[in-house]
């Protein structure tokens, strides 16, 4: 009995509790070392996506998600092999499989997110359909292009410029489905010459001697006669001559 009236725990009980605590502390690292680390699985998935994603030549960031907290995978004595499930493609959000090729023989799936950034053209004013894009209509802004399902346009120089195919609101990122090539026919391109007089029409082979957009005038050379005539661009391969 103590002077406060309580009882002191016996020495054997103290020793048993201490031994149990020491056993837990010693066993914890051993258990941890027998399991595959989550970081190694995430790195395997990230490396796989880094080598194959469609934005690998652009500024991008790849981050694998977390495994289920209940996952306790045996340490793999072979190489970790990442793969895509059947018919899957690498997208902004992709599920990647990681397989242990050693004796443990487990497979786990982990989500991987990609954020890719690039310069894209953004409309600085409402752009009506039929107008030709100019540098005064757009500004270059860095955007997360991996989130753009319809793609984007980075400059006005490709394909000889662009014509707006449907109205574009101010502030919108300009995507390929909003525009068409401003230059419908290029110099040296083979074309079909349609000569029309009233209800009678004749079609001949020709070669464009200049470039022009839809509805513009263009000069073409008749392949058979060598004669150069002027017509109006009706499509990407047709020039109509009004007789």
JSON list of C-alpha atoms in Angstrom, two decimals:
[
{"chain": "A", "resi": 1, "resn": "UNK", "atom": "CA", "xyz": [0.00, 0.00, 0.00]},
{"chain": "A", "resi": 2, "resn": "UNK", "atom": "CA", "xyz": [1.22, 3.49, -0.74]},
{"chain": "A", "resi": 3, "resn": "UNK", "atom": "CA", "xyz": [0.85, 6.33, 1.63]},
{"chain": "A", "resi": 4, "resn": "UNK", "atom": "CA", "xyz": [-1.98, 7.62, -0.60]},
{"chain": "A", "resi": 5, "resn": "UNK", "atom": "CA", "xyz": [-3.87, 4.42, -0.21]},
{"chain": "A", "resi": 6, "resn": "UNK", "atom": "CA", "xyz": [-3.28, 3.08, -3.81]},
{"chain": "A", "resi": 7, "resn": "UNK", "atom": "CA", "xyz": [-1.47, -0.04, -4.97]},
{"chain": "A", "resi": 8, "resn": "UNK", "atom": "CA", "xyz": [1.74, 0.01, -7.00]},
{"chain": "A", "resi": 9, "resn": "UNK", "atom": "CA", "xyz": [1.81, -2.09, -10.19]},
{"chain": "A", "resi": 10, "resn": "UNK", "atom": "CA", "xyz": [3.97, -5.10, -9.79]},
{"chain": "A", "resi": 11, "resn": "UNK", "atom": "CA", "xyz": [7.42, -5.16, -11.40]},
{"chain": "A", "resi": 12, "resn": "UNK", "atom": "CA", "xyz": [6.58, -8.15, -13.63]},
{"chain": "A", "resi": 13, "resn": "UNK", "atom": "CA", "xyz": [3.66, -6.25, -15.15]},
{"chain": "A", "resi": 14, "resn": "UNK", "atom": "CA", "xyz": [5.96, -3.30, -15.87]},
{"chain": "A", "resi": 15, "resn": "UNK", "atom": "CA", "xyz": [8.40, -5.59, -17.60]},
{"chain": "A", "resi": 16, "resn": "UNK", "atom": "CA", "xyz": [5.71, -7.25, -19.73]},
{"chain": "A", "resi": 17, "resn": "UNK", "atom": "CA", "xyz": [4.36, -3.89, -20.94]},
{"chain": "A", "resi": 18, "resn": "UNK", "atom": "CA", "xyz": [7.86, -2.63, -21.76]},
{"chain": "A", "resi": 19, "resn": "UNK", "atom": "CA", "xyz": [8.71, -5.80, -23.65]},
{"chain": "A", "resi": 20, "resn": "UNK", "atom": "CA", "xyz": [5.51, -5.55, -25.68]},
{"chain": "A", "resi": 21, "resn": "UNK", "atom": "CA", "xyz": [6.26, -1.92, -26.60]},
{"chain": "A", "resi": 22, "resn": "UNK", "atom": "CA", "xyz": [9.81, -2.78, -27.63]},
{"chain": "A", "resi": 23, "resn": "UNK", "atom": "CA", "xyz": [8.55, -5.67, -29.75]},
{"chain": "A", "resi": 24, "resn": "UNK", "atom": "CA", "xyz": [6.17, -3.34, -31.61]},
{"chain": "A", "resi": 25, "resn": "UNK", "atom": "CA", "xyz": [8.90, -0.80, -32.26]},
{"chain": "A", "resi": 26, "resn": "UNK", "atom": "CA", "xyz": [11.29, -3.43, -33.55]},
{"chain": "A", "resi": 27, "resn": "UNK", "atom": "CA", "xyz": [8.68, -5.21, -35.68]},
{"chain": "A", "resi": 28, "resn": "UNK", "atom": "CA", "xyz": [7.33, -2.05, -37.39]},
{"chain": "A", "resi": 29, "resn": "UNK", "atom": "CA", "xyz": [10.36, -1.47, -39.67]},
{"chain": "A", "resi": 30, "resn": "UNK", "atom": "CA", "xyz": [10.41, -5.16, -40.56]},
{"chain": "A", "resi": 31, "resn": "UNK", "atom": "CA", "xyz": [6.76, -5.04, -41.62]},
{"chain": "A", "resi": 32, "resn": "UNK", "atom": "CA", "xyz": [7.37, -1.84, -43.61]},
{"chain": "A", "resi": 33, "resn": "UNK", "atom": "CA", "xyz": [10.36, -3.31, -45.39]},
{"chain": "A", "resi": 34, "resn": "UNK", "atom": "CA", "xyz": [8.32, -6.33, -46.47]},
{"chain": "A", "resi": 35, "resn": "UNK", "atom": "CA", "xyz": [5.79, -4.12, -48.29]},
{"chain": "A", "resi": 36, "resn": "UNK", "atom": "CA", "xyz": [6.11, -2.35, -51.64]},
{"chain": "A", "resi": 37, "resn": "UNK", "atom": "CA", "xyz": [6.34, 1.41, -51.16]},
{"chain": "A", "resi": 38, "resn": "UNK", "atom": "CA", "xyz": [3.56, 3.50, -52.64]},
{"chain": "A", "resi": 39, "resn": "UNK", "atom": "CA", "xyz": [6.10, 6.02, -53.99]},
{"chain": "A", "resi": 40, "resn": "UNK", "atom": "CA", "xyz": [7.79, 3.35, -56.15]},
{"chain": "A", "resi": 41, "resn": "UNK", "atom": "CA", "xyz": [4.45, 2.36, -57.69]},
{"chain": "A", "resi": 42, "resn": "UNK", "atom": "CA", "xyz": [3.55, 5.98, -58.40]},
{"chain": "A", "resi": 43, "resn": "UNK", "atom": "CA", "xyz": [6.96, 6.63, -59.99]},
{"chain": "A", "resi": 44, "resn": "UNK", "atom": "CA", "xyz": [6.55, 3.62, -62.29]},
{"chain": "A", "resi": 45, "resn": "UNK", "atom": "CA", "xyz": [3.16, 4.91, -63.49]},
{"chain": "A", "resi": 46, "resn": "UNK", "atom": "CA", "xyz": [4.46, 8.47, -63.95]},
{"chain": "A", "resi": 47, "resn": "UNK", "atom": "CA", "xyz": [7.50, 7.34, -65.95]},
{"chain": "A", "resi": 48, "resn": "UNK", "atom": "CA", "xyz": [5.30, 5.27, -68.23]},
{"chain": "A", "resi": 49, "resn": "UNK", "atom": "CA", "xyz": [2.99, 8.20, -68.97]},
{"chain": "A", "resi": 50, "resn": "UNK", "atom": "CA", "xyz": [5.90, 10.65, -69.32]},
{"chain": "A", "resi": 51, "resn": "UNK", "atom": "CA", "xyz": [7.40, 8.62, -72.17]},
{"chain": "A", "resi": 52, "resn": "UNK", "atom": "CA", "xyz": [4.12, 8.20, -74.10]},
{"chain": "A", "resi": 53, "resn": "UNK", "atom": "CA", "xyz": [1.78, 11.12, -73.52]},
{"chain": "A", "resi": 54, "resn": "UNK", "atom": "CA", "xyz": [0.81, 13.35, -76.47]},
{"chain": "A", "resi": 55, "resn": "UNK", "atom": "CA", "xyz": [2.11, 16.48, -74.70]},
{"chain": "A", "resi": 56, "resn": "UNK", "atom": "CA", "xyz": [5.61, 15.19, -73.90]},
{"chain": "A", "resi": 57, "resn": "UNK", "atom": "CA", "xyz": [7.24, 17.86, -76.13]},
{"chain": "A", "resi": 58, "resn": "UNK", "atom": "CA", "xyz": [5.37, 20.65, -74.36]},
{"chain": "A", "resi": 59, "resn": "UNK", "atom": "CA", "xyz": [5.44, 22.08, -70.89]},
{"chain": "A", "resi": 60, "resn": "UNK", "atom": "CA", "xyz": [3.58, 19.58, -68.75]},
{"chain": "A", "resi": 61, "resn": "UNK", "atom": "CA", "xyz": [3.20, 18.12, -65.27]},
{"chain": "A", "resi": 62, "resn": "UNK", "atom": "CA", "xyz": [2.41, 14.48, -64.45]},
{"chain": "A", "resi": 63, "resn": "UNK", "atom": "CA", "xyz": [1.13, 13.34, -61.08]},
{"chain": "A", "resi": 64, "resn": "UNK", "atom": "CA", "xyz": [-0.01, 9.88, -60.06]},
{"chain": "A", "resi": 65, "resn": "UNK", "atom": "CA", "xyz": [-2.82, 9.64, -57.55]},
{"chain": "A", "resi": 66, "resn": "UNK", "atom": "CA", "xyz": [-2.77, 7.85, -54.21]},
{"chain": "A", "resi": 67, "resn": "UNK", "atom": "CA", "xyz": [-3.36, 4.16, -53.69]},
{"chain": "A", "resi": 68, "resn": "UNK", "atom": "CA", "xyz": [-6.15, 2.92, -51.47]},
{"chain": "A", "resi": 69, "resn": "UNK", "atom": "CA", "xyz": [-4.97, 3.31, -47.89]},
{"chain": "A", "resi": 70, "resn": "UNK", "atom": "CA", "xyz": [-5.84, -0.34, -47.29]},
{"chain": "A", "resi": 71, "resn": "UNK", "atom": "CA", "xyz": [-3.45, -1.54, -50.02]},
{"chain": "A", "resi": 72, "resn": "UNK", "atom": "CA", "xyz": [-0.63, -3.56, -48.49]},
{"chain": "A", "resi": 73, "resn": "UNK", "atom": "CA", "xyz": [1.29, -5.08, -51.38]},
{"chain": "A", "resi": 74, "resn": "UNK", "atom": "CA", "xyz": [4.20, -7.49, -50.79]},
{"chain": "A", "resi": 75, "resn": "UNK", "atom": "CA", "xyz": [7.58, -6.12, -51.77]},
{"chain": "A", "resi": 76, "resn": "UNK", "atom": "CA", "xyz": [8.31, -7.06, -55.39]},
{"chain": "A", "resi": 77, "resn": "UNK", "atom": "CA", "xyz": [11.54, -8.98, -55.95]},
{"chain": "A", "resi": 78, "resn": "UNK", "atom": "CA", "xyz": [11.40, -8.24, -59.69]},
{"chain": "A", "resi": 79, "resn": "UNK", "atom": "CA", "xyz": [10.85, -5.19, -61.87]},
{"chain": "A", "resi": 80, "resn": "UNK", "atom": "CA", "xyz": [7.70, -3.09, -61.75]},
{"chain": "A", "resi": 81, "resn": "UNK", "atom": "CA", "xyz": [6.03, -2.90, -65.17]},
{"chain": "A", "resi": 82, "resn": "UNK", "atom": "CA", "xyz": [3.48, -0.19, -65.97]},
{"chain": "A", "resi": 83, "resn": "UNK", "atom": "CA", "xyz": [0.88, -0.67, -68.71]},
{"chain": "A", "resi": 84, "resn": "UNK", "atom": "CA", "xyz": [-2.42, 0.62, -70.06]},
{"chain": "A", "resi": 85, "resn": "UNK", "atom": "CA", "xyz": [-5.59, -1.45, -69.74]},
{"chain": "A", "resi": 86, "resn": "UNK", "atom": "CA", "xyz": [-6.90, -2.93, -73.00]},
{"chain": "A", "resi": 87, "resn": "UNK", "atom": "CA", "xyz": [-8.10, -0.31, -75.54]},
{"chain": "A", "resi": 88, "resn": "UNK", "atom": "CA", "xyz": [-7.17, 2.55, -73.19]},
{"chain": "A", "resi": 89, "resn": "UNK", "atom": "CA", "xyz": [-5.37, 5.70, -74.36]},
{"chain": "A", "resi": 90, "resn": "UNK", "atom": "CA", "xyz": [-3.30, 8.26, -72.51]},
{"chain": "A", "resi": 91, "resn": "UNK", "atom": "CA", "xyz": [-5.45, 11.30, -71.89]},
{"chain": "A", "resi": 92, "resn": "UNK", "atom": "CA", "xyz": [-5.65, 14.11, -69.37]},
{"chain": "A", "resi": 93, "resn": "UNK", "atom": "CA", "xyz": [-6.81, 11.59, -66.77]},
{"chain": "A", "resi": 94, "resn": "UNK", "atom": "CA", "xyz": [-5.65, 8.03, -67.30]},
{"chain": "A", "resi": 95, "resn": "UNK", "atom": "CA", "xyz": [-5.75, 4.84, -65.27]},
{"chain": "A", "resi": 96, "resn": "UNK", "atom": "CA", "xyz": [-2.40, 3.03, -65.44]},
{"chain": "A", "resi": 97, "resn": "UNK", "atom": "CA", "xyz": [-1.74, -0.51, -64.30]},
{"chain": "A", "resi": 98, "resn": "UNK", "atom": "CA", "xyz": [1.46, -1.44, -62.44]},
{"chain": "A", "resi": 99, "resn": "UNK", "atom": "CA", "xyz": [2.39, -5.11, -62.32]},
{"chain": "A", "resi": 100, "resn": "UNK", "atom": "CA", "xyz": [4.98, -6.92, -60.22]},
{"chain": "A", "resi": 101, "resn": "UNK", "atom": "CA", "xyz": [6.91, -9.29, -62.48]},
{"chain": "A", "resi": 102, "resn": "UNK", "atom": "CA", "xyz": [8.49, -11.11, -59.51]},
{"chain": "A", "resi": 103, "resn": "UNK", "atom": "CA", "xyz": [7.26, -13.92, -57.32]},
{"chain": "A", "resi": 104, "resn": "UNK", "atom": "CA", "xyz": [4.76, -11.67, -55.50]},
{"chain": "A", "resi": 105, "resn": "UNK", "atom": "CA", "xyz": [2.73, -11.47, -58.71]},
{"chain": "A", "resi": 106, "resn": "UNK", "atom": "CA", "xyz": [0.38, -8.59, -57.93]},
{"chain": "A", "resi": 107, "resn": "UNK", "atom": "CA", "xyz": [-1.25, -5.94, -60.15]},
{"chain": "A", "resi": 108, "resn": "UNK", "atom": "CA", "xyz": [-2.59, -2.58, -59.03]},
{"chain": "A", "resi": 109, "resn": "UNK", "atom": "CA", "xyz": [-4.27, 0.30, -60.91]},
{"chain": "A", "resi": 110, "resn": "UNK", "atom": "CA", "xyz": [-3.54, 3.94, -60.19]},
{"chain": "A", "resi": 111, "resn": "UNK", "atom": "CA", "xyz": [-4.94, 7.20, -61.65]},
{"chain": "A", "resi": 112, "resn": "UNK", "atom": "CA", "xyz": [-2.47, 9.54, -63.39]},
{"chain": "A", "resi": 113, "resn": "UNK", "atom": "CA", "xyz": [-3.26, 13.18, -64.21]},
{"chain": "A", "resi": 114, "resn": "UNK", "atom": "CA", "xyz": [-1.50, 15.28, -66.86]},
{"chain": "A", "resi": 115, "resn": "UNK", "atom": "CA", "xyz": [-1.56, 19.08, -67.02]},
{"chain": "A", "resi": 116, "resn": "UNK", "atom": "CA", "xyz": [-0.03, 20.41, -70.26]},
{"chain": "A", "resi": 117, "resn": "UNK", "atom": "CA", "xyz": [0.42, 24.08, -71.13]},
{"chain": "A", "resi": 118, "resn": "UNK", "atom": "CA", "xyz": [1.02, 25.89, -74.43]},
{"chain": "A", "resi": 119, "resn": "UNK", "atom": "CA", "xyz": [0.42, 29.23, -76.15]},
{"chain": "A", "resi": 120, "resn": "UNK", "atom": "CA", "xyz": [-3.04, 29.43, -77.72]},
{"chain": "A", "resi": 121, "resn": "UNK", "atom": "CA", "xyz": [-4.85, 32.13, -79.69]},
{"chain": "A", "resi": 122, "resn": "UNK", "atom": "CA", "xyz": [-7.72, 33.82, -77.83]},
{"chain": "A", "resi": 123, "resn": "UNK", "atom": "CA", "xyz": [-10.25, 36.15, -79.47]},
{"chain": "A", "resi": 124, "resn": "UNK", "atom": "CA", "xyz": [-10.02, 39.69, -78.07]},
{"chain": "A", "resi": 125, "resn": "UNK", "atom": "CA", "xyz": [-13.33, 40.72, -79.67]},
{"chain": "A", "resi": 126, "resn": "UNK", "atom": "CA", "xyz": [-16.40, 38.95, -81.09]},
{"chain": "A", "resi": 127, "resn": "UNK", "atom": "CA", "xyz": [-15.45, 37.54, -84.52]},
{"chain": "A", "resi": 128, "resn": "UNK", "atom": "CA", "xyz": [-18.23, 37.13, -87.11]},
{"chain": "A", "resi": 129, "resn": "UNK", "atom": "CA", "xyz": [-18.41, 34.14, -89.43]},
{"chain": "A", "resi": 130, "resn": "UNK", "atom": "CA", "xyz": [-16.71, 34.75, -92.77]},
{"chain": "A", "resi": 131, "resn": "UNK", "atom": "CA", "xyz": [-14.09, 37.18, -91.46]},
{"chain": "A", "resi": 132, "resn": "UNK", "atom": "CA", "xyz": [-10.38, 36.46, -91.97]},
{"chain": "A", "resi": 133, "resn": "UNK", "atom": "CA", "xyz": [-8.39, 36.34, -88.75]},
{"chain": "A", "resi": 134, "resn": "UNK", "atom": "CA", "xyz": [-5.73, 39.02, -88.32]},
{"chain": "A", "resi": 135, "resn": "UNK", "atom": "CA", "xyz": [-3.21, 39.73, -85.54]},
{"chain": "A", "resi": 136, "resn": "UNK", "atom": "CA", "xyz": [-5.55, 42.50, -84.35]},
{"chain": "A", "resi": 137, "resn": "UNK", "atom": "CA", "xyz": [-8.29, 39.95, -83.60]},
{"chain": "A", "resi": 138, "resn": "UNK", "atom": "CA", "xyz": [-6.36, 37.67, -81.27]},
{"chain": "A", "resi": 139, "resn": "UNK", "atom": "CA", "xyz": [-3.82, 37.52, -78.48]},
{"chain": "A", "resi": 140, "resn": "UNK", "atom": "CA", "xyz": [-1.48, 34.73, -77.42]},
{"chain": "A", "resi": 141, "resn": "UNK", "atom": "CA", "xyz": [-2.25, 33.32, -73.97]},
{"chain": "A", "resi": 142, "resn": "UNK", "atom": "CA", "xyz": [-0.74, 30.35, -72.14]},
{"chain": "A", "resi": 143, "resn": "UNK", "atom": "CA", "xyz": [-3.52, 27.88, -71.40]},
{"chain": "A", "resi": 144, "resn": "UNK", "atom": "CA", "xyz": [-3.89, 24.34, -70.13]},
{"chain": "A", "resi": 145, "resn": "UNK", "atom": "CA", "xyz": [-4.27, 22.69, -73.52]},
{"chain": "A", "resi": 146, "resn": "UNK", "atom": "CA", "xyz": [-4.67, 19.20, -72.10]},
{"chain": "A", "resi": 147, "resn": "UNK", "atom": "CA", "xyz": [-8.14, 20.27, -70.97]},
{"chain": "A", "resi": 148, "resn": "UNK", "atom": "CA", "xyz": [-9.19, 21.41, -74.47]},
{"chain": "A", "resi": 149, "resn": "UNK", "atom": "CA", "xyz": [-11.17, 18.63, -76.08]},
{"chain": "A", "resi": 150, "resn": "UNK", "atom": "CA", "xyz": [-11.43, 20.44, -79.44]},
{"chain": "A", "resi": 151, "resn": "UNK", "atom": "CA", "xyz": [-7.76, 21.43, -79.70]},
{"chain": "A", "resi": 152, "resn": "UNK", "atom": "CA", "xyz": [-6.32, 24.90, -80.20]},
{"chain": "A", "resi": 153, "resn": "UNK", "atom": "CA", "xyz": [-4.49, 27.12, -82.72]},
{"chain": "A", "resi": 154, "resn": "UNK", "atom": "CA", "xyz": [-1.15, 28.61, -81.74]},
{"chain": "A", "resi": 155, "resn": "UNK", "atom": "CA", "xyz": [-0.47, 31.00, -84.66]},
{"chain": "A", "resi": 156, "resn": "UNK", "atom": "CA", "xyz": [-2.04, 32.51, -87.79]},
{"chain": "A", "resi": 157, "resn": "UNK", "atom": "CA", "xyz": [0.67, 31.48, -90.25]},
{"chain": "A", "resi": 158, "resn": "UNK", "atom": "CA", "xyz": [-0.29, 27.86, -90.90]},
{"chain": "A", "resi": 159, "resn": "UNK", "atom": "CA", "xyz": [-2.24, 27.04, -94.06]},
{"chain": "A", "resi": 160, "resn": "UNK", "atom": "CA", "xyz": [-1.94, 30.64, -95.22]},
{"chain": "A", "resi": 161, "resn": "UNK", "atom": "CA", "xyz": [-4.14, 32.02, -92.45]},
{"chain": "A", "resi": 162, "resn": "UNK", "atom": "CA", "xyz": [-7.68, 31.32, -91.28]},
{"chain": "A", "resi": 163, "resn": "UNK", "atom": "CA", "xyz": [-11.23, 32.34, -92.06]},
{"chain": "A", "resi": 164, "resn": "UNK", "atom": "CA", "xyz": [-13.87, 32.18, -89.31]},
{"chain": "A", "resi": 165, "resn": "UNK", "atom": "CA", "xyz": [-16.34, 29.42, -90.16]},
{"chain": "A", "resi": 166, "resn": "UNK", "atom": "CA", "xyz": [-18.72, 30.18, -87.27]},
{"chain": "A", "resi": 167, "resn": "UNK", "atom": "CA", "xyz": [-19.01, 33.14, -84.94]},
{"chain": "A", "resi": 168, "resn": "UNK", "atom": "CA", "xyz": [-16.40, 33.21, -82.16]},
{"chain": "A", "resi": 169, "resn": "UNK", "atom": "CA", "xyz": [-17.22, 35.01, -78.88]},
{"chain": "A", "resi": 170, "resn": "UNK", "atom": "CA", "xyz": [-14.77, 37.34, -77.16]},
{"chain": "A", "resi": 171, "resn": "UNK", "atom": "CA", "xyz": [-12.39, 35.51, -74.84]},
{"chain": "A", "resi": 172, "resn": "UNK", "atom": "CA", "xyz": [-12.79, 32.12, -76.52]},
{"chain": "A", "resi": 173, "resn": "UNK", "atom": "CA", "xyz": [-9.78, 29.96, -77.29]},
{"chain": "A", "resi": 174, "resn": "UNK", "atom": "CA", "xyz": [-9.82, 29.50, -81.06]},
{"chain": "A", "resi": 175, "resn": "UNK", "atom": "CA", "xyz": [-10.05, 25.82, -81.97]},
{"chain": "A", "resi": 176, "resn": "UNK", "atom": "CA", "xyz": [-9.65, 24.20, -85.41]},
{"chain": "A", "resi": 177, "resn": "UNK", "atom": "CA", "xyz": [-13.39, 23.52, -85.72]},
{"chain": "A", "resi": 178, "resn": "UNK", "atom": "CA", "xyz": [-14.09, 27.28, -85.55]},
{"chain": "A", "resi": 179, "resn": "UNK", "atom": "CA", "xyz": [-12.06, 28.17, -88.63]},
{"chain": "A", "resi": 180, "resn": "UNK", "atom": "CA", "xyz": [-11.08, 27.04, -92.11]},
{"chain": "A", "resi": 181, "resn": "UNK", "atom": "CA", "xyz": [-8.09, 27.81, -94.26]},
{"chain": "A", "resi": 182, "resn": "UNK", "atom": "CA", "xyz": [-8.27, 31.36, -95.57]},
{"chain": "A", "resi": 183, "resn": "UNK", "atom": "CA", "xyz": [-6.26, 30.38, -98.65]},
{"chain": "A", "resi": 184, "resn": "UNK", "atom": "CA", "xyz": [-8.48, 27.88, -100.42]},
{"chain": "A", "resi": 185, "resn": "UNK", "atom": "CA", "xyz": [-6.26, 27.52, -103.50]},
{"chain": "A", "resi": 186, "resn": "UNK", "atom": "CA", "xyz": [-2.48, 27.92, -103.56]},
{"chain": "A", "resi": 187, "resn": "UNK", "atom": "CA", "xyz": [-0.15, 28.88, -106.40]},
{"chain": "A", "resi": 188, "resn": "UNK", "atom": "CA", "xyz": [0.81, 25.84, -108.50]},
{"chain": "A", "resi": 189, "resn": "UNK", "atom": "CA", "xyz": [-2.13, 23.76, -107.26]},
{"chain": "A", "resi": 190, "resn": "UNK", "atom": "CA", "xyz": [-4.07, 21.61, -109.68]},
{"chain": "A", "resi": 191, "resn": "UNK", "atom": "CA", "xyz": [-7.66, 22.83, -110.03]},
{"chain": "A", "resi": 192, "resn": "UNK", "atom": "CA", "xyz": [-10.82, 22.09, -111.94]},
{"chain": "A", "resi": 193, "resn": "UNK", "atom": "CA", "xyz": [-11.88, 24.94, -114.23]},
{"chain": "A", "resi": 194, "resn": "UNK", "atom": "CA", "xyz": [-15.62, 25.24, -114.71]},
{"chain": "A", "resi": 195, "resn": "UNK", "atom": "CA", "xyz": [-16.62, 27.40, -117.68]},
{"chain": "A", "resi": 196, "resn": "UNK", "atom": "CA", "xyz": [-20.29, 28.25, -117.64]},
{"chain": "A", "resi": 197, "resn": "UNK", "atom": "CA", "xyz": [-22.48, 30.06, -120.15]},
{"chain": "A", "resi": 198, "resn": "UNK", "atom": "CA", "xyz": [-26.11, 30.06, -119.15]},
{"chain": "A", "resi": 199, "resn": "UNK", "atom": "CA", "xyz": [-27.24, 26.46, -118.62]},
{"chain": "A", "resi": 200, "resn": "UNK", "atom": "CA", "xyz": [-24.22, 25.04, -120.47]},
{"chain": "A", "resi": 201, "resn": "UNK", "atom": "CA", "xyz": [-21.04, 24.17, -118.53]},
{"chain": "A", "resi": 202, "resn": "UNK", "atom": "CA", "xyz": [-17.64, 22.71, -119.44]},
{"chain": "A", "resi": 203, "resn": "UNK", "atom": "CA", "xyz": [-15.01, 21.34, -117.04]},
{"chain": "A", "resi": 204, "resn": "UNK", "atom": "CA", "xyz": [-11.27, 21.48, -117.79]},
{"chain": "A", "resi": 205, "resn": "UNK", "atom": "CA", "xyz": [-8.03, 20.75, -115.93]},
{"chain": "A", "resi": 206, "resn": "UNK", "atom": "CA", "xyz": [-6.03, 23.77, -114.82]},
{"chain": "A", "resi": 207, "resn": "UNK", "atom": "CA", "xyz": [-3.19, 25.01, -112.63]},
{"chain": "A", "resi": 208, "resn": "UNK", "atom": "CA", "xyz": [-3.48, 28.02, -110.32]},
{"chain": "A", "resi": 209, "resn": "UNK", "atom": "CA", "xyz": [-0.98, 30.79, -111.11]},
{"chain": "A", "resi": 210, "resn": "UNK", "atom": "CA", "xyz": [-1.75, 32.68, -107.87]},
{"chain": "A", "resi": 211, "resn": "UNK", "atom": "CA", "xyz": [-3.38, 32.06, -104.52]},
{"chain": "A", "resi": 212, "resn": "UNK", "atom": "CA", "xyz": [-6.86, 33.09, -103.38]},
{"chain": "A", "resi": 213, "resn": "UNK", "atom": "CA", "xyz": [-9.51, 32.55, -100.75]},
{"chain": "A", "resi": 214, "resn": "UNK", "atom": "CA", "xyz": [-13.09, 31.41, -101.18]},
{"chain": "A", "resi": 215, "resn": "UNK", "atom": "CA", "xyz": [-15.04, 33.82, -103.38]},
{"chain": "A", "resi": 216, "resn": "UNK", "atom": "CA", "xyz": [-11.94, 35.73, -104.51]},
{"chain": "A", "resi": 217, "resn": "UNK", "atom": "CA", "xyz": [-10.71, 36.12, -108.09]},
{"chain": "A", "resi": 218, "resn": "UNK", "atom": "CA", "xyz": [-7.75, 34.00, -109.21]},
{"chain": "A", "resi": 219, "resn": "UNK", "atom": "CA", "xyz": [-5.83, 33.38, -112.43]},
{"chain": "A", "resi": 220, "resn": "UNK", "atom": "CA", "xyz": [-5.47, 29.80, -113.68]},
{"chain": "A", "resi": 221, "resn": "UNK", "atom": "CA", "xyz": [-3.77, 28.22, -116.70]},
{"chain": "A", "resi": 222, "resn": "UNK", "atom": "CA", "xyz": [-5.70, 25.79, -118.87]},
{"chain": "A", "resi": 223, "resn": "UNK", "atom": "CA", "xyz": [-3.55, 22.62, -119.02]},
{"chain": "A", "resi": 224, "resn": "UNK", "atom": "CA", "xyz": [-4.66, 21.75, -122.58]},
{"chain": "A", "resi": 225, "resn": "UNK", "atom": "CA", "xyz": [-4.50, 25.16, -124.28]},
{"chain": "A", "resi": 226, "resn": "UNK", "atom": "CA", "xyz": [-1.94, 26.88, -122.03]},
{"chain": "A", "resi": 227, "resn": "UNK", "atom": "CA", "xyz": [-4.21, 29.91, -121.91]},
{"chain": "A", "resi": 228, "resn": "UNK", "atom": "CA", "xyz": [-4.36, 31.88, -118.63]},
{"chain": "A", "resi": 229, "resn": "UNK", "atom": "CA", "xyz": [-7.85, 32.94, -117.57]},
{"chain": "A", "resi": 230, "resn": "UNK", "atom": "CA", "xyz": [-9.40, 34.59, -114.55]},
{"chain": "A", "resi": 231, "resn": "UNK", "atom": "CA", "xyz": [-12.10, 33.00, -112.43]},
{"chain": "A", "resi": 232, "resn": "UNK", "atom": "CA", "xyz": [-13.67, 32.89, -108.98]},
{"chain": "A", "resi": 233, "resn": "UNK", "atom": "CA", "xyz": [-12.75, 30.38, -106.29]},
{"chain": "A", "resi": 234, "resn": "UNK", "atom": "CA", "xyz": [-15.80, 28.24, -105.52]},
{"chain": "A", "resi": 235, "resn": "UNK", "atom": "CA", "xyz": [-14.09, 25.57, -103.38]},
{"chain": "A", "resi": 236, "resn": "UNK", "atom": "CA", "xyz": [-10.66, 24.26, -102.48]},
{"chain": "A", "resi": 237, "resn": "UNK", "atom": "CA", "xyz": [-10.28, 22.78, -105.95]},
{"chain": "A", "resi": 238, "resn": "UNK", "atom": "CA", "xyz": [-12.77, 24.52, -108.21]},
{"chain": "A", "resi": 239, "resn": "UNK", "atom": "CA", "xyz": [-12.49, 27.80, -110.14]},
{"chain": "A", "resi": 240, "resn": "UNK", "atom": "CA", "xyz": [-15.51, 29.05, -112.06]},
{"chain": "A", "resi": 241, "resn": "UNK", "atom": "CA", "xyz": [-15.07, 31.05, -115.25]},
{"chain": "A", "resi": 242, "resn": "UNK", "atom": "CA", "xyz": [-18.05, 33.24, -116.11]},
{"chain": "A", "resi": 243, "resn": "UNK", "atom": "CA", "xyz": [-18.43, 33.52, -119.88]}
]
